[in-house]
mmCIF file of C-alpha atoms in Angstrom:
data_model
loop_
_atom_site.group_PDB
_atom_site.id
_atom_site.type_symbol
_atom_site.label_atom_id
_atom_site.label_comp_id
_atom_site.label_asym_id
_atom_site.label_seq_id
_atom_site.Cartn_x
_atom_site.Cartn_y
_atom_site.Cartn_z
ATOM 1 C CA UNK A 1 71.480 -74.019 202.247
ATOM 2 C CA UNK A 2 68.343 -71.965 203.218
ATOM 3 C CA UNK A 3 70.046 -71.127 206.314
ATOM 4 C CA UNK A 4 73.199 -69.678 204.240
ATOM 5 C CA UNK A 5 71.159 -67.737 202.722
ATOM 6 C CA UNK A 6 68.604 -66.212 205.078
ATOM 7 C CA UNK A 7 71.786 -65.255 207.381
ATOM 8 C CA UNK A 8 73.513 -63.581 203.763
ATOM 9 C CA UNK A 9 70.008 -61.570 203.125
ATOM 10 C CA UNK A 10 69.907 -60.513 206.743
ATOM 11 C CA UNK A 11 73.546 -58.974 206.893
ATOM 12 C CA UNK A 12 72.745 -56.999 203.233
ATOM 13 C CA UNK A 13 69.447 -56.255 204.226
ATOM 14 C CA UNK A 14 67.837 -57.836 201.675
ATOM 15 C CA UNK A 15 63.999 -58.534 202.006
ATOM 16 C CA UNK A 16 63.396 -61.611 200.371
ATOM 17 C CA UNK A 17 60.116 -64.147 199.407
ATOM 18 C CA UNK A 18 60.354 -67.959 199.119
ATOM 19 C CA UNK A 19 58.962 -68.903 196.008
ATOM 20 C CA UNK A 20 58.468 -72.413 193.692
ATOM 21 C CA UNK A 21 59.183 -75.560 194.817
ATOM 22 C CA UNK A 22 61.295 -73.835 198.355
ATOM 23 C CA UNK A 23 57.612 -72.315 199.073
ATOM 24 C CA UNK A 24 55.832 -75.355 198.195
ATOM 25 C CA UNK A 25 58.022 -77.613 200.608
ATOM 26 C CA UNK A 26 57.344 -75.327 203.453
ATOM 27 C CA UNK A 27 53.952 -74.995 202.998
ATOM 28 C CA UNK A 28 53.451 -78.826 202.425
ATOM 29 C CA UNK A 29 56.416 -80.453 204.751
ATOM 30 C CA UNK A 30 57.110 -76.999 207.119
ATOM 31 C CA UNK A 31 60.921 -77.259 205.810
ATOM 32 C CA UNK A 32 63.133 -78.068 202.849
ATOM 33 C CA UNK A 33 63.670 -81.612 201.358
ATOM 34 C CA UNK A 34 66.992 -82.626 201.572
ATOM 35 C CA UNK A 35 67.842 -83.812 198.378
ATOM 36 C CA UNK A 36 66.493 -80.218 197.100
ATOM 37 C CA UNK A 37 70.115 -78.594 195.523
ATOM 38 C CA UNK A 38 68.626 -75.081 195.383
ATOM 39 C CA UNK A 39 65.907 -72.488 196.433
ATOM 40 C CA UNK A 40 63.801 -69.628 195.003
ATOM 41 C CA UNK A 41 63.544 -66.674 196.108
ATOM 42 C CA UNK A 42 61.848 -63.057 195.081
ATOM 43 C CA UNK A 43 63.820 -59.982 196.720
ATOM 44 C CA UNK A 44 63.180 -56.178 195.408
ATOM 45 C CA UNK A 45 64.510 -54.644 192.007
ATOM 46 C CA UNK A 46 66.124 -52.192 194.431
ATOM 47 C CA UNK A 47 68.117 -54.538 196.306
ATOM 48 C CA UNK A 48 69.301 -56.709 193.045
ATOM 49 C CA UNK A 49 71.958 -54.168 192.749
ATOM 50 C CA UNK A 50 73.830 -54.837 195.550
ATOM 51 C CA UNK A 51 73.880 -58.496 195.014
ATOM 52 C CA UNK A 52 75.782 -57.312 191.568
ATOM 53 C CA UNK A 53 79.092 -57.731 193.371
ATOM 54 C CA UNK A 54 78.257 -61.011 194.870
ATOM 55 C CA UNK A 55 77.418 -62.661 191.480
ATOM 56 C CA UNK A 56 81.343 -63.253 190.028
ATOM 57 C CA UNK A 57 82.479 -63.950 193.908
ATOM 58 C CA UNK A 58 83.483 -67.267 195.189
ATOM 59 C CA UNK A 59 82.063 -68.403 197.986
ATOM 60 C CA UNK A 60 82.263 -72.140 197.990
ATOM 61 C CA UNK A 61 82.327 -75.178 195.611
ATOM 62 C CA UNK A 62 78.431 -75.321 196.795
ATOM 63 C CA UNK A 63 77.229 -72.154 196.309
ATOM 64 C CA UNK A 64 76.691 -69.322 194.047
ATOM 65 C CA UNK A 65 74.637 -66.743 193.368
ATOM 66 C CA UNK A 66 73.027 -66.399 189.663
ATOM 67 C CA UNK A 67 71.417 -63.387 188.385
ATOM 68 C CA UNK A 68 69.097 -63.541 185.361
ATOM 69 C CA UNK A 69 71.107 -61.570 182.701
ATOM 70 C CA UNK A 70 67.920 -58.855 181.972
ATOM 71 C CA UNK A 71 66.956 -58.695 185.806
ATOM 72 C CA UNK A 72 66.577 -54.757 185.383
ATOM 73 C CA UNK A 73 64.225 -54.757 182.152
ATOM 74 C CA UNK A 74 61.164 -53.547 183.194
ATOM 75 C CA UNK A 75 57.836 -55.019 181.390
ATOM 76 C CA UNK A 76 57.965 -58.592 180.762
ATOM 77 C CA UNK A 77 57.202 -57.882 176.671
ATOM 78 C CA UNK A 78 61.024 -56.918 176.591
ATOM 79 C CA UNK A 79 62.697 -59.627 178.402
ATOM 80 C CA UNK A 80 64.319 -62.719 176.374
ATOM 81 C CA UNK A 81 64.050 -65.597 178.050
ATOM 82 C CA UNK A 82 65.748 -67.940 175.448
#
């Protein structure tokens, strides 16, 4: 999936992090577990628009790209998280 991914990101040109448990395995193991069924990662505010489009496509049965609904509030006192 990571693979998916890092080849999507390099096409956009989207400068992305690892992050949570997809950072952890590849510090830890130097790769993904395979049972893992998602990954994190951190890209720039400026870049979250153009994966806008993206969000309502379908790619696949096995992937899909989810956007946290207040990803543009800026200040984490005004974001709802519930």
């Amino acid at each position: 999936m990571f693979h998916v991914w890092t080849h999507f990101a390099d096409i956009h040109h989207i400068q992305y992090w690892t992050v949570y448990g997809t950072l952890v395995c590849y510090v830890q193991r130097r790769g993904l577990l395979p049972h893992d069924l998602d990954i994190g990662v951190l890209i720039l505010v400026q870049n979250t628009e153009n994966l806008i489009p993206f969000s309502d496509a379908y790619f696949s049965s096995v992937y899909e790209i989810k956007l946290h609904p207040q990803w543009n509030v800026v200040g984490y006192t005004n974001r709802s998280y519930h």
